[in-house]
Coordinates of C-alpha atoms and ligand atoms in Angstrom, one line a residue:
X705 CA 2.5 -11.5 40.7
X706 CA 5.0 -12.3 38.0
X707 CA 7.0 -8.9 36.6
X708 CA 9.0 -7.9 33.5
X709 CA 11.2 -5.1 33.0
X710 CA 9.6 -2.5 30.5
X711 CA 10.8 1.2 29.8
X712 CA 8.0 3.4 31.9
X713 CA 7.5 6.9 31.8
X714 CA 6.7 7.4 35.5
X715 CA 6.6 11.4 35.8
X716 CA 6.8 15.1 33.5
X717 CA 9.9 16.3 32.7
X718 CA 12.4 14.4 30.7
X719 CA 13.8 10.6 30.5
X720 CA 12.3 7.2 31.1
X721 CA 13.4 4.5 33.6
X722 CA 14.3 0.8 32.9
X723 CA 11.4 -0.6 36.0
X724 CA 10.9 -4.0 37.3
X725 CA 6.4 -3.7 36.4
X726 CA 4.1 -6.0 37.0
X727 CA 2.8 -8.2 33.7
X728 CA 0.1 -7.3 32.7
X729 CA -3.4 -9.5 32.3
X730 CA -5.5 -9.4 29.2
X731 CA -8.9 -7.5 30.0
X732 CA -11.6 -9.3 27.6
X733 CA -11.3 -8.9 24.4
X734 CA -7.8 -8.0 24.6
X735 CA -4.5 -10.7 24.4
X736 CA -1.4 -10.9 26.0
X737 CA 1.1 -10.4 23.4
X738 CA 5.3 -11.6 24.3
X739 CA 6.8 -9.1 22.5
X740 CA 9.8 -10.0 20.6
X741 CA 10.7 -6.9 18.8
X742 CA 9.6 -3.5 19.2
X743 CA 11.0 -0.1 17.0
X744 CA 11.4 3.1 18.4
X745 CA 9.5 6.4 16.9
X746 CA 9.4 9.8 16.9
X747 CA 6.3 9.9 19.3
X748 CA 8.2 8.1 21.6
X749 CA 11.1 10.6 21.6
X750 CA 8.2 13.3 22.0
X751 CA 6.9 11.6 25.7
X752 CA 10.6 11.1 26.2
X753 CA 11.4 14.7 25.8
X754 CA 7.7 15.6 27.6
X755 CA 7.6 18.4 24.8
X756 CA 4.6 20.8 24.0
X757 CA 2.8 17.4 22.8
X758 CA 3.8 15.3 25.3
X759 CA 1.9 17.2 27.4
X760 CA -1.1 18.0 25.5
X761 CA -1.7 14.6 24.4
X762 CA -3.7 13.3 27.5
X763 CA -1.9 10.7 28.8
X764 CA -1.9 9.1 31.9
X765 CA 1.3 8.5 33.7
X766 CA 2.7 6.2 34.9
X767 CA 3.1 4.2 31.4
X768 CA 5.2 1.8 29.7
X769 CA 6.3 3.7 26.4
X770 CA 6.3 2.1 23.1
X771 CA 3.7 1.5 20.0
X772 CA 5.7 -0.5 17.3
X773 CA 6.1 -4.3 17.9
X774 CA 5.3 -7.5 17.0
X775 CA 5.5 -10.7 19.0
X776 CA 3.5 -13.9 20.0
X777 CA 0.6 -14.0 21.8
X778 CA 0.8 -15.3 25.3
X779 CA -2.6 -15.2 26.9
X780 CA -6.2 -14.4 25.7
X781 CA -8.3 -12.6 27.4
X782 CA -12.3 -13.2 27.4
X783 CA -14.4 -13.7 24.5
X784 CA -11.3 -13.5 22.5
X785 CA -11.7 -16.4 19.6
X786 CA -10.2 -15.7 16.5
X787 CA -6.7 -15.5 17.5
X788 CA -4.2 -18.5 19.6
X789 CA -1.5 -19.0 21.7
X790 CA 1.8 -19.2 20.1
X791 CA 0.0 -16.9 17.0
X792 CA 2.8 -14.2 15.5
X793 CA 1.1 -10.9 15.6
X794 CA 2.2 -7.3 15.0
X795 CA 0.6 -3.9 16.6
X796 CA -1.9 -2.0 14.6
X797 CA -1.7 1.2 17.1
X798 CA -5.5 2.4 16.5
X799 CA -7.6 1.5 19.1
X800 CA -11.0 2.1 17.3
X801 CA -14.6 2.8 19.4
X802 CA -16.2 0.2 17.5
X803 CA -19.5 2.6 17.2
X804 CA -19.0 5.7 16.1
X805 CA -19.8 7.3 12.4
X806 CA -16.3 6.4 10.8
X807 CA -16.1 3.1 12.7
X808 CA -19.7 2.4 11.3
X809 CA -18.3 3.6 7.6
X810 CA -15.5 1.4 7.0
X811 CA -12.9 4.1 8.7
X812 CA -11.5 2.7 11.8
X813 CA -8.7 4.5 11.6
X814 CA -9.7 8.0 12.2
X815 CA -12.5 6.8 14.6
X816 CA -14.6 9.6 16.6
X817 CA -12.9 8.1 19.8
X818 CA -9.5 6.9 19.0
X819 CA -7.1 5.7 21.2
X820 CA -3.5 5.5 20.5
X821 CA -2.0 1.8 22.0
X822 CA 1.3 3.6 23.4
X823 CA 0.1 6.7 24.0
X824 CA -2.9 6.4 25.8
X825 CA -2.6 2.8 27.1
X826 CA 0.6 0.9 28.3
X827 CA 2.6 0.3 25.0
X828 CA 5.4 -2.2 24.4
X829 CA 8.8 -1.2 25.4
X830 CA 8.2 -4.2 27.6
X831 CA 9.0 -8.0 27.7
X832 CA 4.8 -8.3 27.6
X833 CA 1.8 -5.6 26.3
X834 CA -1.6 -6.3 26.1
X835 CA -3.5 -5.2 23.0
X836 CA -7.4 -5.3 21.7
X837 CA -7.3 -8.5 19.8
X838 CA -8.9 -6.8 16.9
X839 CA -5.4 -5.0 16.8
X840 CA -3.2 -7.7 17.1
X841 CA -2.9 -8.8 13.0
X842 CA -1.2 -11.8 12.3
X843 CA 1.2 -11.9 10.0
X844 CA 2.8 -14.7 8.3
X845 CA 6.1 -16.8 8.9
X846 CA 8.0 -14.7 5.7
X847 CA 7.9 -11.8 7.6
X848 CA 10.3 -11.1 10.7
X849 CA 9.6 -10.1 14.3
X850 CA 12.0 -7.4 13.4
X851 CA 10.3 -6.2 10.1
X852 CA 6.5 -6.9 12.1
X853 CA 7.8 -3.9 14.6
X854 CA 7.3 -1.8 11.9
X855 CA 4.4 -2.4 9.9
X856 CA 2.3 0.4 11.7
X857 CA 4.5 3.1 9.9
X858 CA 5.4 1.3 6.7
X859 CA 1.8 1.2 6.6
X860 CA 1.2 4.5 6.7
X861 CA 3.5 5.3 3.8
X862 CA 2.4 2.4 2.1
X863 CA -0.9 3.5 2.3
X864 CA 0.3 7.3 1.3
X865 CA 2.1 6.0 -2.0
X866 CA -0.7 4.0 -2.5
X867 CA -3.4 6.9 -2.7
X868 CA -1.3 8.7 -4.3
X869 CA -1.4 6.7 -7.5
X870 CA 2.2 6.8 -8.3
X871 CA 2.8 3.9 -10.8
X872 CA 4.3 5.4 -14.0
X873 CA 4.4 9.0 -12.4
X874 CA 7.2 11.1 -10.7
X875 CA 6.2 11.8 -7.2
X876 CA 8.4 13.8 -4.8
X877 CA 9.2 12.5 -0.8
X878 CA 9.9 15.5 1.4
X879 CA 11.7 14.3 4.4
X880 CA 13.5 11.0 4.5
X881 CA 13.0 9.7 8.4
X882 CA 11.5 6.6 8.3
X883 CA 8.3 7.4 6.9
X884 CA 9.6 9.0 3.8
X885 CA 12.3 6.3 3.4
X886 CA 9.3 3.6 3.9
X887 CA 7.3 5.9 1.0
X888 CA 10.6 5.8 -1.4
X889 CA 10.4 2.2 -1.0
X890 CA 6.6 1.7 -1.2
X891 CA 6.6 3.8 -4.2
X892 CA 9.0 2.1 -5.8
X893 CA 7.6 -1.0 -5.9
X894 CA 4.5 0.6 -7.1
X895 CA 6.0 1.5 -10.2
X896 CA 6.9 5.3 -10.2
X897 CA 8.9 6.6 -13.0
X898 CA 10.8 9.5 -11.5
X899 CA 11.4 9.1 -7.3
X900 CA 12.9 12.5 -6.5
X901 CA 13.9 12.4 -2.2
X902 CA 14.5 15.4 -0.4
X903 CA 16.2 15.9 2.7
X904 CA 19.1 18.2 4.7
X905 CA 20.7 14.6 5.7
X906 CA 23.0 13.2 3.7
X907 CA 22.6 10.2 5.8
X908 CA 19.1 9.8 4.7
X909 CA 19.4 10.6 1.5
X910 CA 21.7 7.4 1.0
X911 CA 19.2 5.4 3.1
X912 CA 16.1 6.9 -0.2
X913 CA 18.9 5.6 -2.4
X914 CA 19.1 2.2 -1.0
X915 CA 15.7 2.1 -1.1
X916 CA 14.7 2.7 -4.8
X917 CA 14.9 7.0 -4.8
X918 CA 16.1 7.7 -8.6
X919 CA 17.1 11.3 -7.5
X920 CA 18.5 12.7 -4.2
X921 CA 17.8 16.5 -3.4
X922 CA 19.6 18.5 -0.8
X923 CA 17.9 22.0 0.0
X924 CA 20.8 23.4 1.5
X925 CA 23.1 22.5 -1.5
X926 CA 20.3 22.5 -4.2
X927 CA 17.6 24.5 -5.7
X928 CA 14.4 21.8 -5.5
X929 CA 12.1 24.0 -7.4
X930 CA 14.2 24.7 -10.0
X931 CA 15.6 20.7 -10.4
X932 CA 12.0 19.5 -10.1
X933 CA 10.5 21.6 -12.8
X934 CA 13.9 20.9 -14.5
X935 CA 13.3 17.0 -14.1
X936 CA 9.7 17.2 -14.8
X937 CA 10.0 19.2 -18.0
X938 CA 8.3 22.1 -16.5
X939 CA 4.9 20.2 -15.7
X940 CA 6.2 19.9 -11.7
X941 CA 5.4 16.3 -9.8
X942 CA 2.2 14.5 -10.6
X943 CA 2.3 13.6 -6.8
X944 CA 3.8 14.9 -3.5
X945 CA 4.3 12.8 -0.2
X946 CA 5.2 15.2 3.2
X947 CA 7.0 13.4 5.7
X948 CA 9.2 16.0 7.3
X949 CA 6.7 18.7 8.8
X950 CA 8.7 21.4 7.4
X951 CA 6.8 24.7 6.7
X952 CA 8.7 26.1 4.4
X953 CA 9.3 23.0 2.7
X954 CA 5.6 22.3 2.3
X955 CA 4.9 25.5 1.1
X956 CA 7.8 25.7 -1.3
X957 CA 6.2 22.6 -2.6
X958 CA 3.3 23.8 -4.3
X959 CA 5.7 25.5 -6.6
X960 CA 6.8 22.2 -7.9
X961 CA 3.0 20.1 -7.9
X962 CA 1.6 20.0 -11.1
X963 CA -1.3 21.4 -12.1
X964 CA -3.9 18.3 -11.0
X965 CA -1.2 16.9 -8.8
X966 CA -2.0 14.8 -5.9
X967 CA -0.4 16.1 -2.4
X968 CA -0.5 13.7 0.7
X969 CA 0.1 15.0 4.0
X970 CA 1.9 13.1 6.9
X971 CA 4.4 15.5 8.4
X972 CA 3.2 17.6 11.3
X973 CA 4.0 21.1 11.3
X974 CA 4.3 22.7 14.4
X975 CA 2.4 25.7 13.7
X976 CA 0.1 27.1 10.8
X977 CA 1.1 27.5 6.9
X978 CA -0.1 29.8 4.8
X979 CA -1.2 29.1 1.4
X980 CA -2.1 31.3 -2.0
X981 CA -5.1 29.2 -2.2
X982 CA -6.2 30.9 -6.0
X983 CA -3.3 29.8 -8.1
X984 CA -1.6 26.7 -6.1
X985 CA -4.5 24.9 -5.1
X986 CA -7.9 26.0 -6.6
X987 CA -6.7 26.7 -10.1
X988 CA -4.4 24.0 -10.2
X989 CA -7.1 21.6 -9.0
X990 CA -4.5 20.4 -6.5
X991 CA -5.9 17.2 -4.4
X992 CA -4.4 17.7 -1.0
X993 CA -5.4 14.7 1.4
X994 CA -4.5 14.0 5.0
X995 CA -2.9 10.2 5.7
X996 CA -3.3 9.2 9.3
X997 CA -2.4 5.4 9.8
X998 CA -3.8 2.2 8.1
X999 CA -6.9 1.4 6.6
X1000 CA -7.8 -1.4 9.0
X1001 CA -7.6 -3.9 7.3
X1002 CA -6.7 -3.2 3.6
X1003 CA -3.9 -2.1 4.1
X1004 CA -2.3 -4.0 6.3
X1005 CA -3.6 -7.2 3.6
X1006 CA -1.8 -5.1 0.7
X1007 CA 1.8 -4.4 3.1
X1008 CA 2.1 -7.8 3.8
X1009 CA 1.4 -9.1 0.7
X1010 CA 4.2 -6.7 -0.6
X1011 CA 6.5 -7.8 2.2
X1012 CA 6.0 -11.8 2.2
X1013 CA 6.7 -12.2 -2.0
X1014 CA 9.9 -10.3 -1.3
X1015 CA 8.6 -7.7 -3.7
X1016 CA 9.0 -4.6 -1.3
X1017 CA 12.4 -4.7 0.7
X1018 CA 12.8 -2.6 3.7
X1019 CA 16.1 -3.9 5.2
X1020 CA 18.1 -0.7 4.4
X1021 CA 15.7 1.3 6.7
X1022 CA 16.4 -0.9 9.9
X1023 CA 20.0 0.2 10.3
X1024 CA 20.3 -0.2 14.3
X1025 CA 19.1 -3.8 16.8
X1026 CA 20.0 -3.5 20.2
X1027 CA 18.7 -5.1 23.9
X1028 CA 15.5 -2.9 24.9
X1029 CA 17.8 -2.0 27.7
X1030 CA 19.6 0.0 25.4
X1031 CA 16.6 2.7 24.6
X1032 CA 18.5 5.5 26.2
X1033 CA 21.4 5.0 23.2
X1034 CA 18.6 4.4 20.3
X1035 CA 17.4 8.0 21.7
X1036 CA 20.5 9.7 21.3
X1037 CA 21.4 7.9 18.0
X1038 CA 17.5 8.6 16.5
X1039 CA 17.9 12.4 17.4
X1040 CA 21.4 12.9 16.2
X1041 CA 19.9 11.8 12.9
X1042 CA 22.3 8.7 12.8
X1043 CA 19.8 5.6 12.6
X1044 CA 17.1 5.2 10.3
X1045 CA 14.9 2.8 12.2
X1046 CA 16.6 1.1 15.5
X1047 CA 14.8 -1.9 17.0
X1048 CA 14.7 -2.8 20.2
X1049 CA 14.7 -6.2 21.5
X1050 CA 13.3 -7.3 25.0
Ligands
ZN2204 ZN1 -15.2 4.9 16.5

């Protein structure tokens, strides 16, 4: 049996180990992708960490970490016919049922049954993952291995600027990790008039500069209610993107959502938020909506289409490329806030 080194989580408790695995074989309807680039996330630092998630997440160890990546596929398993050998392909993490309500409805993504590639199969920290064909999306030559690691979370803030119809309007980012600096971008593009960033980093908040933010917002130096009413004339922000998971911050912003505002959520709080339902959301006819992944496959046509006419840039949010052998320094770096996005390379 041939092997590969690949970054396993073999036990609870903290750390990962650079192993010598076997590669893997492509079960039908699944392919053997060669990965070529893969970009580490915050979930990964959670099963890393083996925090309070970690552990509630069901998954089964041991596993080779990793859910961002894109490659070439190396094998096919059975029945697979619409994809070839040699075909560049990146990840689309969920792993739908096929059968249930939403999958029947045109909503794959939040499928009855979903399963996480990463998280609750082997993922792609590795030289070689296999992956469900139907998640494997090709993706043409104008697009880089390194920029095809990280479609499946510029897709999810494409996606989130893109229901929350910003062209012409101000919207807010809360939290500039990758996400929100993948939203600045998106939104951007899209045409918003006003891009207001927040975030306690100053290091990100040059990173939603680089990418298009027209005003950078510090909490701990400024007052963001107050600037955003200022900036908004008093109205507040036709739309709101959450990428940080900050309670306070996501209550503090229905002070600053205008009254039929639009208020996507990504961030993940860690605990429960209370609202004054009456005046922020009810009277003000606020349209809160939840954003988890890609619309399989609109999105991922509308992305790349962004990405391939050079029209959406998002070189300033892959600061850090380094051998996959590295991961234990692209940890450290990602939670001392020092990278935006670091790739790792097998
Ligand atoms: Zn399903």
């Amino acid at each position: 049996m041939s092997m590969m080194k690949a970054v396993v989580k073999n036990q609870p408790g903290v750390g990962f180990e650079f192993a010598e695995v076997a590669i893997p074989e492509p079960k039908p309807g699944e392919v053997l992708m060669k990965v070529k680039a893969a970009a580490l996330c915050g979930t990964d630092i959670h099963i890393y960490d083996w925090n309070l998630w970690a552990q509630n997440a069901n998954l089964t160890l041991p596993m080779v970490a990793g859910h961002e990546a894109a490659g070439e596929i190396a094998a096919l398993g059975e029945g697979v016919t619409d994809l070839q050998i040699g075909d560049r392909v990146a990840g689309e993490t969920h792993i739908p049922c096929g059968h249930c309500l939403q999958c029947l409805t045109g909503e794959q993504h939040i499928c009855a049954n979903l399963k996480i590639w990463g998280v609750h199969t082997n993922g792609c920290f590795a030289e070689y993952a296999t992956i469900p064909a139907l998640c494997a999306r090709k993706i043409p030559d104008e697009i880089s291995f390194q920029v095809g690691s990280i479609l499946e979370p510029l897709g999810t803030a494409f996606r989130a600027a893109s229901e929350s119809e910003v062209q012409g309007n101000t919207l807010v980012v809360i939290g500039c990790g990758p996400i929100g600096l993948f939203a600045v971008g998106s939104a951007a593009m899209m045409g918003a008039s006003k891009l207001i960033a927040i975030d306690i980093s100053e290091f990100r908040l040059a990173g939603a500069k680089a990418m298009g933010a027209t005003h950078l917002l510090n909490p701990q130096k400024d007052n963001v209610v107050e600037a955003i009413l200022e900036l908004t004339k008093g109205a507040g922000s036709d739309a709101i993107i959450e990428a940080s998971g900050n309670v306070e911050a996501i209550k503090q912003a229905f002070k600053y959502l205008r009254k039929g505002g639009r208020f996507a959520m990504i961030g993940m709080p860690g605990k429960l938020i209370e609202l004054e339902l009456v005046g922020e959301v009810v009277f003000k006819e606020a349209k809160i909506f939840g954003i988890h992944g890609r619309k399989m496959f609109s999105t991922w046509k509308s992305m790349q289409g962004a990405l391939a006419s050079g029209k959406l840039d998002v070189a300033p949010v892959l600061t850090h490329e380094m051998p996959m052998s590295a991961f234990e320094e692209a940890i450290q770096l990602a939670k001392s806030g020092l990278t935006n996005k670091a790739i790792l390379m097998p």
